[in-house]
CSV table of C-alpha atoms in Angstrom, one decimal:
chain,number,residue,atom,x,y,z
A,1,MET,CA,0.0,0.0,0.0
A,2,LYS,CA,2.7,2.4,1.0
A,3,PHE,CA,4.5,1.5,-2.3
A,4,LYS,CA,1.5,2.5,-4.3
A,5,LEU,CA,1.1,5.7,-2.4
A,6,ILE,CA,4.7,6.7,-2.9
A,7,THR,CA,4.5,5.9,-6.6
A,8,CYS,CA,1.3,8.0,-7.0
A,9,LEU,CA,3.0,10.9,-5.1
A,10,LEU,CA,6.1,10.7,-7.4
A,11,LEU,CA,3.9,10.7,-10.5
A,12,LEU,CA,2.0,13.7,-9.4
A,13,ILE,CA,5.2,15.6,-8.6
A,14,ASN,CA,6.6,14.8,-12.1
A,15,LEU,CA,3.4,16.0,-13.7
A,16,ALA,CA,3.5,19.2,-11.7
A,17,CYS,CA,7.1,19.8,-12.7
A,18,PHE,CA,6.3,19.2,-16.3
A,19,ALA,CA,3.4,21.6,-16.3
A,20,ASN,CA,5.4,24.2,-14.5
A,21,SER,CA,8.2,23.8,-17.0
A,22,ASN,CA,5.9,24.4,-19.9
A,23,HIS,CA,4.3,27.3,-18.2
A,24,ASN,CA,7.7,29.0,-17.6
A,25,SER,CA,8.8,28.1,-21.1
A,26,TYR,CA,5.8,30.0,-22.5
A,27,TYR,CA,6.7,33.1,-20.6
A,28,LEU,CA,10.3,32.8,-21.5
A,29,THR,CA,9.4,32.6,-25.1
A,30,ASP,CA,7.0,35.5,-24.9
A,31,THR,CA,9.7,37.6,-23.1
A,32,THR,CA,12.2,36.9,-25.8
A,33,SER,CA,9.7,37.8,-28.5
A,34,HIS,CA,8.9,41.0,-26.6
A,35,GLN,CA,12.5,41.9,-26.3
A,36,LYS,CA,13.1,41.4,-30.0
A,37,THR,CA,10.2,43.6,-30.8
A,38,LYS,CA,11.5,46.3,-28.5
A,39,HIS,CA,14.9,46.0,-30.1
A,40,ILE,CA,13.5,46.4,-33.6
A,41,SER,CA,11.4,49.4,-32.5
A,42,LYS,CA,14.6,51.2,-31.4
A,43,GLN,CA,16.1,51.0,-34.9
A,44,LYS,CA,15.7,54.3,-36.6
A,45,ILE,CA,15.3,54.4,-40.4
A,46,ALA,CA,16.4,57.7,-41.8
A,47,PRO,CA,13.9,59.2,-44.2
A,48,HIS,CA,15.0,59.8,-47.8
A,49,VAL,CA,15.7,63.5,-47.8
A,50,THR,CA,17.1,65.4,-50.8
A,51,TYR,CA,19.3,68.4,-50.0
A,52,SER,CA,20.6,71.1,-52.3
A,53,ARG,CA,24.4,71.6,-52.4
A,54,GLU,CA,24.0,74.8,-50.5
A,55,ASP,CA,22.5,72.8,-47.6
A,56,ILE,CA,25.5,70.5,-47.3
A,57,LYS,CA,27.7,71.2,-44.2
A,58,GLY,CA,30.9,72.9,-45.2
A,59,TYR,CA,29.7,74.0,-48.6
A,60,LYS,CA,31.4,76.9,-50.3
A,61,PRO,CA,30.5,78.5,-53.7
A,62,GLU,CA,33.9,77.8,-55.0
A,63,PHE,CA,33.3,74.1,-54.7
A,64,ASP,CA,31.0,74.4,-57.8
A,65,SER,CA,34.0,75.3,-60.0
A,66,CYS,CA,35.0,72.7,-62.6
A,67,ALA,CA,37.9,70.4,-61.8
A,68,TYR,CA,39.5,67.9,-64.2
A,69,THR,CA,39.2,64.3,-63.0
A,70,ASN,CA,40.6,62.3,-65.9
A,71,GLN,CA,38.2,59.5,-64.8
A,72,PHE,CA,37.7,58.2,-68.4
A,73,SER,CA,40.3,57.6,-71.1
A,74,ALA,CA,39.5,58.6,-74.7
A,75,ALA,CA,38.9,55.0,-75.6
A,76,GLN,CA,36.5,54.5,-72.7
A,77,ARG,CA,34.6,57.7,-73.5
A,78,LEU,CA,34.1,56.8,-77.2
A,79,LYS,CA,32.8,53.3,-76.2
A,80,LYS,CA,29.9,54.9,-74.3
A,81,TYR,CA,26.4,55.3,-75.8
A,82,PRO,CA,25.7,56.8,-78.4
A,83,PHE,CA,29.3,57.5,-79.5
A,84,SER,CA,30.0,53.8,-79.9
A,85,ILE,CA,27.1,53.1,-82.3
A,86,ALA,CA,27.0,56.3,-84.4
A,87,ALA,CA,28.4,56.3,-87.9
A,88,LYS,CA,28.4,60.1,-88.0
A,89,ILE,CA,28.1,62.8,-85.4
A,90,LEU,CA,27.2,66.4,-86.1
A,91,ALA,CA,27.4,69.7,-84.3
A,92,ILE,CA,24.5,71.9,-85.5
A,93,SER,CA,22.9,75.2,-84.8
A,94,TYR,CA,19.4,76.4,-85.7
A,95,VAL,CA,16.8,79.0,-85.0
A,96,GLY,CA,15.1,78.6,-81.6
A,97,LYS,CA,11.4,77.7,-81.2
A,98,PHE,CA,10.5,81.1,-79.7
A,99,PRO,CA,10.8,84.3,-81.8
A,100,PRO,CA,13.2,86.8,-80.4
A,101,ALA,CA,12.0,89.9,-78.7
A,102,PRO,CA,11.8,93.0,-81.0
A,103,SER,CA,15.1,94.9,-81.1
A,104,ILE,CA,15.2,98.7,-81.2
A,105,ASP,CA,18.2,100.8,-82.0
A,106,SER,CA,19.3,103.9,-80.2
A,107,ALA,CA,17.1,106.1,-82.4
A,108,GLY,CA,14.1,104.1,-81.4
A,109,ASN,CA,13.7,102.4,-84.8
A,110,LEU,CA,12.7,98.7,-85.0
A,111,ILE,CA,15.6,96.5,-86.1
A,112,PRO,CA,14.5,93.9,-88.7
A,113,ASP,CA,14.2,90.4,-87.3
A,114,GLN,CA,17.2,88.4,-88.4
A,115,GLU,CA,15.3,85.2,-87.7
A,116,GLN,CA,12.4,85.7,-90.1
A,117,ILE,CA,11.2,82.1,-90.4
A,118,SER,CA,7.9,80.3,-90.0
A,119,ASN,CA,7.0,78.9,-86.6
A,120,THR,CA,6.8,75.4,-88.1
A,121,ASP,CA,10.4,75.6,-89.0
A,122,ARG,CA,11.7,76.6,-85.6
A,123,GLY,CA,13.8,74.4,-83.4
A,124,ILE,CA,15.5,71.2,-84.3
A,125,THR,CA,13.3,69.3,-86.8
A,126,ILE,CA,13.4,65.5,-87.2
A,127,LYS,CA,10.8,63.6,-89.2
A,128,LYS,CA,10.8,59.9,-89.7
A,129,ARG,CA,14.3,59.8,-88.1
A,130,ARG,CA,15.7,62.2,-90.7
A,131,LEU,CA,17.2,65.6,-89.7
A,132,LYS,CA,15.6,68.4,-91.7
A,133,TYR,CA,18.1,71.0,-92.7
A,134,ASN,CA,15.7,73.8,-93.6
A,135,ASN,CA,16.1,75.3,-90.2
A,136,VAL,CA,19.8,74.4,-89.7
A,137,LYS,CA,22.0,77.4,-89.9
A,138,GLN,CA,25.4,75.7,-89.4
A,139,TRP,CA,26.5,72.1,-89.2
A,140,LYS,CA,29.8,70.3,-89.0
A,141,VAL,CA,30.7,66.6,-89.0
A,142,LEU,CA,32.9,66.1,-86.0
A,143,ASN,CA,36.2,64.2,-86.4
A,144,ARG,CA,37.8,61.9,-83.9
A,145,ASP,CA,39.9,64.6,-82.2
A,146,GLN,CA,36.8,66.8,-81.8
A,147,LEU,CA,34.8,64.0,-80.3
A,148,ILE,CA,37.6,63.2,-77.9
A,149,LYS,CA,37.5,66.9,-76.8
A,150,PHE,CA,33.7,66.9,-76.5
A,151,THR,CA,33.5,63.7,-74.4
A,152,ASP,CA,36.4,65.0,-72.3
A,153,ILE,CA,34.3,68.1,-71.4
A,154,ILE,CA,31.1,66.2,-70.5
A,155,LEU,CA,32.6,63.2,-68.8
A,156,ASN,CA,35.9,64.3,-67.2
A,157,TYR,CA,34.9,67.6,-65.4
A,158,SER,CA,33.3,67.5,-62.0
A,159,TYR,CA,32.9,69.8,-59.0
A,160,SER,CA,36.2,70.9,-57.4
A,161,GLY,CA,34.8,70.5,-53.8
A,162,ILE,CA,32.0,68.5,-52.3
A,163,LYS,CA,31.0,65.8,-54.8
A,164,ASP,CA,27.3,65.4,-53.7
A,165,TYR,CA,25.1,67.2,-56.1
A,166,LEU,CA,21.6,67.3,-57.5
A,167,THR,CA,20.8,66.9,-61.2
A,168,ARG,CA,18.9,70.0,-62.1
A,169,GLY,CA,15.8,69.8,-64.2
A,170,THR,CA,15.3,71.4,-67.5
A,171,SER,CA,14.7,75.2,-67.2
A,172,ALA,CA,11.2,76.5,-68.1
A,173,CYS,CA,12.7,78.8,-70.7
A,174,PHE,CA,14.5,75.9,-72.4
A,175,ASP,CA,14.9,77.0,-76.0
A,176,PRO,CA,18.0,75.3,-77.5
A,177,ARG,CA,19.8,76.5,-80.6
A,178,ASN,CA,22.6,74.0,-80.6
A,179,SER,CA,22.7,70.2,-80.7
A,180,ILE,CA,25.0,67.2,-81.1
A,181,VAL,CA,23.2,64.8,-83.5
A,182,PHE,CA,24.1,61.1,-83.7
A,183,LEU,CA,23.4,59.4,-87.1
A,184,ASP,CA,23.6,55.8,-88.2
A,185,LYS,CA,25.2,54.6,-91.5
A,186,ASN,CA,21.9,55.5,-93.3
A,187,ASN,CA,21.9,59.0,-91.9
A,188,ARG,CA,19.0,58.3,-89.6
A,189,VAL,CA,19.0,60.0,-86.3
A,190,ILE,CA,19.9,57.7,-83.4
A,191,ASP,CA,19.7,60.4,-80.7
A,192,HIS,CA,20.4,64.1,-80.2
A,193,LEU,CA,21.6,66.2,-77.3
A,194,ASP,CA,20.1,69.7,-77.3
A,195,ILE,CA,21.8,72.6,-75.4
A,196,CYS,CA,20.4,75.9,-74.5
A,197,PHE,CA,23.2,78.3,-73.7
A,198,SER,CA,20.9,81.2,-72.8
A,199,CYS,CA,19.3,79.4,-69.8
A,200,HIS,CA,22.0,76.7,-69.1
A,201,GLY,CA,19.8,73.7,-69.8
A,202,SER,CA,20.3,70.5,-71.8
A,203,LYS,CA,18.1,67.5,-72.8
A,204,SER,CA,18.5,64.5,-75.0
A,205,ALA,CA,15.8,62.7,-77.0
A,206,SER,CA,16.4,59.4,-75.2
A,207,GLY,CA,17.3,60.7,-71.8
A,208,LYS,CA,20.4,58.5,-72.0
A,209,ILE,CA,23.0,61.2,-72.6
A,210,ASN,CA,23.6,64.5,-70.9
A,211,ILE,CA,26.4,67.1,-70.4
A,212,GLY,CA,27.5,65.5,-67.2
A,213,ILE,CA,28.0,67.3,-63.9
A,214,GLU,CA,27.0,71.0,-64.4
A,215,CYS,CA,30.0,72.6,-62.7
A,216,THR,CA,30.2,76.4,-63.1
A,217,GLN,CA,32.3,76.6,-66.2
A,218,LYS,CA,30.7,73.6,-68.0
A,219,TYR,CA,28.5,75.6,-70.4
A,220,ARG,CA,31.3,78.0,-71.2
A,221,MET,CA,33.5,75.1,-72.2
A,222,LEU,CA,30.7,73.8,-74.4
A,223,GLN,CA,30.2,77.2,-75.9
A,224,ASN,CA,33.9,77.4,-76.8
A,225,PHE,CA,33.6,73.9,-78.3
A,226,PHE,CA,30.8,74.8,-80.7
A,227,ILE,CA,32.6,78.1,-81.7
A,228,GLY,CA,35.8,76.2,-82.1
A,229,VAL,CA,34.4,73.6,-84.5
A,230,GLY,CA,32.7,76.3,-86.7
A,231,VAL,CA,29.2,76.3,-85.3
A,232,PRO,CA,29.1,79.7,-83.4
A,233,TYR,CA,25.4,80.5,-83.8
A,234,GLY,CA,23.6,80.2,-80.5
A,235,ALA,CA,26.9,79.8,-78.6
A,236,GLU,CA,28.2,83.3,-79.0
């Protein structure tokens, strides 16, 4: 009898220990989970904030000046789109889309408009991938040396100071008079990069090419490039 009683007592003790163990295990698991949650909640995710260069700590206006980086060799530059696939590359100038404001001389007389041209023929004109020359005032086929110089300007000049920068959008007054036009072997337009020197803006048809980082002297260098290759209209 005593043996049975002792056996029953031991069995009850074991069952109680087992239940208590599971009970504690539940709270331990819950505590661990809770601690993990608290740990995760302490992690701060910085919001995506865009700052202008002027807002960057330590910024100085002189940091916007152009500095030569020599990041890309001539061979590397000419392998980039669309230089690598173009059979012919032109520098052109043309009459802008918007008529110029009336000019008056010192005597108060109206100066004749030097850009007398129909509104339909203003701006760069491309139809069925063909460049129309009726509005082109000047054009030159660029040779290898000129392409090396042009790609050097757009790819190898960056800010002299802080490198963080924002890509600026196209100006509202965007009215280009100069373009670099990329043609295939059949003289069809692959792409074109249009540049407005009056408002310092640029845009390409594909969005795949631009003038690079717009450090302070970049547009002046491009103006000198167009003048140097014999396409001064719009750049002077």
